[in-house]
Short mmCIF file of C-alpha atoms in Angstrom, two decimals:
data_model
loop_
_atom_site.label_atom_id
_atom_site.label_comp_id
_atom_site.label_asym_id
_atom_site.label_seq_id
_atom_site.Cartn_x
_atom_site.Cartn_y
_atom_site.Cartn_z
CA MET A 1 -0.13 0.10 0.18
CA ASN A 2 1.31 3.30 -0.88
CA ILE A 3 0.28 5.17 2.34
CA LYS A 4 0.76 8.87 0.81
CA SER A 5 -1.87 8.21 -2.07
CA GLU A 6 -4.27 6.13 0.55
CA ILE A 7 -4.78 9.64 2.58
CA LEU A 8 -4.99 11.51 -0.65
CA LYS A 9 -7.98 9.25 -1.79
CA LEU A 10 -9.44 9.13 1.94
CA LYS A 11 -9.08 13.18 1.98
CA LYS A 12 -10.76 13.50 -1.57
CA GLU A 13 -13.42 11.10 -0.48
CA LYS A 14 -14.26 12.67 2.84
CA ASP A 15 -13.77 16.04 1.93
CA VAL A 16 -11.46 16.55 5.04
CA LEU A 17 -8.92 19.76 5.13
CA ILE A 18 -5.75 19.26 6.29
CA LEU A 19 -3.76 21.18 7.97
CA ALA A 20 0.44 21.09 9.24
CA HIS A 21 2.27 23.32 11.12
CA ASN A 22 6.03 23.84 9.50
CA TYR A 23 8.08 21.68 12.56
CA GLN A 24 5.76 18.47 11.49
CA LEU A 25 7.86 15.82 9.42
CA PRO A 26 8.47 16.02 5.58
CA ASP A 27 5.83 13.25 5.11
CA VAL A 28 3.06 14.98 6.62
CA GLN A 29 3.82 18.27 5.29
CA ASP A 30 3.78 16.77 1.51
CA ILE A 31 0.19 15.36 2.13
CA ALA A 32 -1.48 18.49 4.19
CA ASP A 33 -3.53 20.96 2.45
CA TYR A 34 -1.90 24.08 4.02
CA VAL A 35 1.65 24.49 6.44
CA GLY A 36 2.20 27.11 8.08
CA ASP A 37 2.03 28.92 11.47
CA SER A 38 -0.38 28.64 14.16
CA LEU A 39 -1.50 32.40 12.35
CA GLY A 40 -1.88 30.85 9.30
CA LEU A 41 -3.09 27.42 11.03
CA SER A 42 -5.90 29.13 12.50
CA ARG A 43 -6.88 31.54 9.81
CA GLN A 44 -7.26 28.71 7.44
CA ALA A 45 -9.56 26.41 9.74
CA ALA A 46 -11.73 29.51 10.58
CA LYS A 47 -12.40 30.17 7.10
CA THR A 48 -13.05 26.85 4.99
CA ALA A 49 -15.91 25.05 3.73
CA GLN A 50 -15.19 21.66 4.79
CA LYS A 51 -16.89 20.16 7.49
CA THR A 52 -13.90 18.17 9.26
CA ILE A 53 -10.49 19.63 9.54
CA LEU A 54 -7.48 16.74 10.38
CA PHE A 55 -4.57 18.89 12.33
CA CYS A 56 -1.55 17.49 12.02
CA GLY A 57 0.24 19.67 14.66
CA VAL A 58 0.36 19.77 18.84
CA HIS A 59 -2.88 19.39 20.75
CA PHE A 60 -4.10 23.45 21.49
CA MET A 61 -3.84 24.07 17.49
CA ALA A 62 -6.51 21.53 17.71
CA GLU A 63 -8.04 23.06 20.64
CA THR A 64 -8.13 26.71 18.83
CA ALA A 65 -9.56 25.18 15.51
CA ALA A 66 -12.65 24.16 17.61
CA ILE A 67 -13.24 26.80 19.09
CA THR A 68 -12.88 28.88 15.72
CA CYS A 69 -14.91 26.15 14.03
CA PRO A 70 -17.81 24.85 16.23
CA ASP A 71 -19.90 23.53 13.64
CA LYS A 72 -16.91 21.40 12.37
CA THR A 73 -14.81 18.16 13.15
CA VAL A 74 -11.81 18.77 14.43
CA LEU A 75 -9.70 15.51 14.48
CA ILE A 76 -5.89 14.78 15.68
CA PRO A 77 -4.03 11.75 14.81
CA ASP A 78 -2.18 11.42 18.13
CA LEU A 79 -4.25 12.53 21.51
CA GLY A 80 -0.85 12.69 23.24
CA ALA A 81 0.84 15.93 21.22
CA GLY A 82 1.16 17.86 23.51
CA CYS A 83 3.07 21.09 24.06
CA SER A 84 5.69 21.88 27.20
CA LEU A 85 5.58 25.40 26.98
CA ALA A 86 1.40 25.38 27.32
CA ASP A 87 1.88 23.25 30.30
CA THR A 88 3.94 25.71 31.88
CA ILE A 89 0.42 27.31 33.42
CA ASN A 90 -2.41 26.25 33.86
CA ALA A 91 -6.05 28.42 34.41
CA GLU A 92 -6.15 27.89 37.78
CA GLU A 93 -2.39 29.76 37.97
CA LEU A 94 -3.52 32.32 35.69
CA ARG A 95 -6.49 33.53 37.67
CA LYS A 96 -4.37 33.80 40.37
CA TRP A 97 -1.35 36.04 38.71
CA LYS A 98 -4.67 38.06 37.59
CA SER A 99 -6.09 38.04 40.99
CA GLU A 100 -2.24 39.83 41.72
CA HIS A 101 -2.95 42.15 39.21
CA PRO A 102 -6.74 43.15 38.91
CA LYS A 103 -6.71 45.98 36.84
CA ALA A 104 -3.91 44.38 33.79
CA ILE A 105 -4.74 43.10 30.38
CA THR A 106 -3.90 39.50 29.18
CA VAL A 107 -2.32 38.61 26.64
CA GLY A 108 -1.41 34.97 26.37
CA TYR A 109 0.46 33.20 23.74
CA VAL A 110 -1.63 30.81 21.04
CA ASN A 111 0.29 27.79 22.75
CA THR A 112 -1.89 27.55 25.70
CA SER A 113 -4.63 25.53 26.58
CA ALA A 114 -8.41 26.26 25.83
CA GLU A 115 -9.27 26.52 29.35
CA VAL A 116 -6.30 29.63 29.54
CA LYS A 117 -7.47 31.41 26.47
CA ALA A 118 -10.84 31.48 28.34
CA GLU A 119 -8.67 33.65 31.03
CA LEU A 120 -7.29 35.99 27.93
CA ASP A 121 -8.03 39.00 26.87
CA TYR A 122 -6.14 38.66 23.93
CA CYS A 123 -3.93 35.66 22.20
CA CYS A 124 -1.31 36.47 19.93
CA THR A 125 1.52 34.49 18.28
CA SER A 126 4.66 34.97 17.57
CA SER A 127 3.98 36.86 14.12
CA ASN A 128 1.85 39.61 15.89
CA ALA A 129 2.78 39.29 19.30
CA VAL A 130 4.23 43.21 19.28
CA ASN A 131 1.17 44.64 17.05
CA VAL A 132 -1.39 43.15 19.50
CA VAL A 133 0.88 44.56 22.43
CA LYS A 134 1.03 47.71 20.50
CA SER A 135 -2.55 47.68 20.42
CA ILE A 136 -3.30 48.36 24.08
CA PRO A 137 -3.54 51.54 25.55
CA GLU A 138 0.53 52.31 26.88
CA ASP A 139 -0.90 53.16 30.34
CA LYS A 140 -2.71 49.60 31.13
CA GLU A 141 -0.43 47.10 32.65
CA ILE A 142 -0.02 43.29 30.64
CA LEU A 143 0.48 39.94 31.93
CA PHE A 144 2.28 38.30 29.20
CA LEU A 145 2.51 34.58 29.39
CA PRO A 146 3.42 31.41 28.55
CA ASP A 147 6.95 32.36 26.87
CA MET A 148 9.27 34.66 28.75
CA PHE A 149 11.66 34.81 26.08
CA LEU A 150 8.47 35.92 23.62
CA GLY A 151 7.63 38.35 26.60
CA SER A 152 11.20 39.67 26.50
CA TYR A 153 11.52 40.29 22.91
CA VAL A 154 7.60 41.89 22.59
CA ALA A 155 8.81 44.20 26.04
CA LYS A 156 11.87 45.36 24.03
CA MET A 157 10.32 45.92 21.26
CA THR A 158 7.11 47.97 22.15
CA ASN A 159 9.64 49.81 24.96
CA ARG A 160 7.14 48.91 27.91
CA ASN A 161 7.99 49.04 31.13
CA ASN A 162 4.58 47.70 32.91
CA MET A 163 4.61 44.36 31.16
CA PHE A 164 4.84 41.53 33.68
CA ILE A 165 5.83 38.09 32.17
CA TRP A 166 5.25 34.68 32.52
CA ALA A 167 8.36 32.24 33.85
CA GLY A 168 7.73 29.43 30.87
CA GLU A 169 9.24 28.41 27.89
CA CYS A 170 9.70 25.94 24.90
CA HIS A 171 11.95 23.05 25.38
CA VAL A 172 12.88 23.52 21.88
CA HIS A 173 14.02 27.11 22.03
CA ALA A 174 15.45 27.55 25.47
CA GLY A 175 17.73 24.76 24.36
CA ILE A 176 18.96 27.46 21.42
CA ARG A 177 21.82 29.32 23.62
CA SER A 178 23.61 32.31 23.19
CA GLN A 179 26.62 30.76 23.57
CA ASP A 180 26.42 28.42 20.32
CA VAL A 181 25.12 31.22 18.43
CA GLN A 182 29.03 33.07 17.39
CA GLU A 183 30.31 29.60 17.43
CA LYS A 184 27.72 28.28 14.39
CA LEU A 185 28.36 31.76 12.59
CA ARG A 186 31.50 31.46 12.57
CA GLU A 187 31.60 28.72 10.47
CA HIS A 188 29.13 30.05 8.02
CA ALA A 189 30.26 33.48 7.44
CA ASN A 190 28.51 34.96 4.64
CA ALA A 191 25.13 33.15 5.86
CA GLU A 192 22.30 35.14 7.17
CA PHE A 193 20.98 34.53 10.62
CA LEU A 194 17.34 34.05 11.48
CA VAL A 195 16.07 33.51 14.67
CA HIS A 196 12.47 32.52 16.25
CA PRO A 197 11.59 35.51 19.28
CA GLU A 198 10.94 32.08 21.71
CA CYS A 199 14.44 31.30 21.61
CA SER A 200 17.26 31.93 24.86
CA CYS A 201 19.09 33.90 22.76
CA THR A 202 17.00 36.43 21.29
CA SER A 203 17.54 38.84 24.33
CA SER A 204 21.58 38.22 23.93
CA VAL A 205 21.24 38.90 19.51
CA MET A 206 19.30 41.51 20.08
CA TYR A 207 21.70 43.23 22.31
CA ASP A 208 24.92 42.32 19.73
CA VAL A 209 23.41 43.73 17.23
CA ALA A 210 22.79 47.34 18.89
CA SER A 211 25.84 46.79 19.73
CA GLY A 212 27.60 46.25 16.44
CA ASP A 213 28.88 42.84 17.10
CA TYR A 214 27.30 41.26 14.12
CA GLY A 215 28.99 43.53 11.99
CA SER A 216 27.32 44.12 8.58
CA ARG A 217 25.83 40.84 8.83
CA GLN A 218 21.76 40.43 8.31
CA VAL A 219 19.94 39.41 11.54
CA GLN A 220 16.02 39.00 11.38
CA ILE A 221 14.69 37.87 14.27
CA LEU A 222 11.15 36.95 12.77
CA SER A 223 8.23 34.37 13.25
CA THR A 224 8.23 31.30 11.41
CA GLU A 225 6.50 32.15 8.83
CA GLY A 226 8.37 35.26 8.79
CA MET A 227 11.33 33.88 8.19
CA MET A 228 9.45 31.77 5.19
CA ASN A 229 8.96 35.02 3.99
CA HIS A 230 12.50 36.65 4.15
CA ALA A 231 14.57 33.48 2.82
CA LYS A 232 12.37 33.69 -0.10
CA ASN A 233 12.79 37.72 -0.78
CA SER A 234 16.34 37.95 0.43
CA GLN A 235 19.35 38.10 -2.36
CA SER A 236 21.19 35.83 0.17
CA LYS A 237 22.00 31.75 -1.12
CA GLU A 238 23.20 31.20 2.48
CA PHE A 239 20.67 31.22 5.95
CA VAL A 240 21.27 29.86 10.00
CA VAL A 241 17.99 29.71 10.99
CA ALA A 242 17.59 29.15 15.26
CA THR A 243 14.12 27.21 15.65
CA GLU A 244 12.80 23.75 15.20
CA THR A 245 14.57 22.15 12.23
CA GLY A 246 11.51 21.28 10.62
CA ILE A 247 10.85 24.44 8.92
CA LEU A 248 13.85 23.55 6.98
CA TYR A 249 11.94 21.37 4.60
CA LYS A 250 9.81 24.05 3.36
CA MET A 251 12.78 26.49 3.42
CA GLN A 252 14.24 24.37 1.00
CA LYS A 253 11.40 22.78 -1.11
CA GLN A 254 10.68 26.90 -1.77
CA ASN A 255 14.10 27.85 -2.51
CA PRO A 256 16.03 24.95 -3.99
CA ASP A 257 18.65 26.93 -4.89
CA LYS A 258 19.32 28.50 -1.34
CA LYS A 259 21.45 26.71 1.76
CA PHE A 260 19.72 26.61 4.89
CA ILE A 261 21.71 24.82 8.56
CA PRO A 262 19.51 24.65 12.01
CA MET A 263 21.18 26.55 14.35
CA SER A 264 21.27 23.32 16.58
CA GLU A 265 20.64 19.82 15.38
CA ASN A 266 18.68 18.77 17.89
CA ALA A 267 16.36 21.75 18.29
CA ILE A 268 13.45 19.22 17.42
CA CYS A 269 9.97 18.95 19.10
CA ARG A 270 9.71 15.53 19.96
CA TYR A 271 5.35 16.13 19.99
CA MET A 272 5.06 17.79 16.95
CA LYS A 273 7.26 14.07 15.75
CA MET A 274 4.39 12.34 17.11
CA ILE A 275 2.27 12.80 14.16
CA THR A 276 3.02 10.01 11.55
CA LEU A 277 1.59 9.23 7.92
CA GLU A 278 0.21 6.11 9.43
CA LYS A 279 -1.29 7.97 12.23
CA VAL A 280 -2.95 10.53 9.79
CA TYR A 281 -4.20 7.44 7.50
CA ALA A 282 -5.87 5.99 10.89
CA SER A 283 -7.07 9.50 11.66
CA LEU A 284 -8.69 9.54 8.53
CA GLN A 285 -9.83 6.40 8.27
CA GLU A 286 -11.68 5.90 11.96
CA ASN A 287 -12.42 9.47 12.35
CA LYS A 288 -9.34 9.64 15.43
CA TYR A 289 -9.57 11.39 17.60
CA GLN A 290 -11.69 14.67 17.46
CA VAL A 291 -10.85 17.39 19.82
CA LYS A 292 -14.19 19.01 21.28
CA VAL A 293 -14.06 21.88 23.30
CA PRO A 294 -16.86 22.33 26.36
CA LYS A 295 -19.04 25.67 25.48
CA ASN A 296 -18.75 27.14 28.31
CA ILE A 297 -14.84 27.45 27.64
CA ALA A 298 -14.91 27.64 24.11
CA ASP A 299 -17.30 31.00 24.39
CA LYS A 300 -15.28 32.06 27.00
CA ALA A 301 -12.07 31.92 24.40
CA HIS A 302 -13.56 32.87 20.95
CA LEU A 303 -13.35 36.87 21.44
CA ALA A 304 -9.69 36.46 22.59
CA ILE A 305 -8.48 34.55 19.39
CA GLU A 306 -11.01 36.51 17.05
CA ARG A 307 -8.53 39.20 18.58
CA MET A 308 -5.43 37.36 17.56
CA LEU A 309 -7.04 36.76 14.44
CA ALA A 310 -7.97 40.70 13.26
CA ILE A 311 -4.12 41.42 13.79
CA SER A 312 -2.10 41.35 11.56
#
């Protein structure tokens, strides 16, 4: 059996939209109707006419689709595909934090559970986090969660001194350390450097850029989709990329004449890699596993997600 052909056949027969995150395995990306970042995937889910969405990503992404598309069936091939960053805060912890800052606006990264989203004023992704915070009056305190590296980056980019940041991190991006950056860049003297704002090296990279330590080297701090667009439009032929290694497949596919080097070969999300072609096939065949969000939670979370989708 050619499993890819069978998946494409089943997908057509059952009229299923398959979405895959940029960090998914190459084979999984190949059978998807759309491959993108969290914001792009959320927008695709929200506007599709198809009644079933199969989400090749992690659990919070499928939950977000279920919230924005309450009339659709949302499937995920493996219920165990979680997120180390989302696990760093729960709804009870957030409610306690909010009680300590009763007048603050809460801004949460999309990498959170539905229960946490139900407690938020705004949701955001790495591609629009800065603009979401800029849309909030400057005199308002902000609670930003759960990623401390993205939060620190946003605070610097918006010059906010009234942002409180939750001390959470993604196990993959936290492992991309500033002490490894210079060594890798020395090996690739002509490469542009693309950095995801969730990386633990982001603050030091910003400081080094401001100090002129990179000289004439191009350094860009971008979301995964921002990296894709920049690589397509750049005249450079070589890039060192600081994020999860799954993104390199699509980058190379879109730019066969360019070279992409991972900042860290070990930047691999074990949760993203839990989704395989065999699990996608089983999910399509048996309509498993359906992701549902209780109506009371979905209704509360919907406003924060809608605000995220409205801000580019």
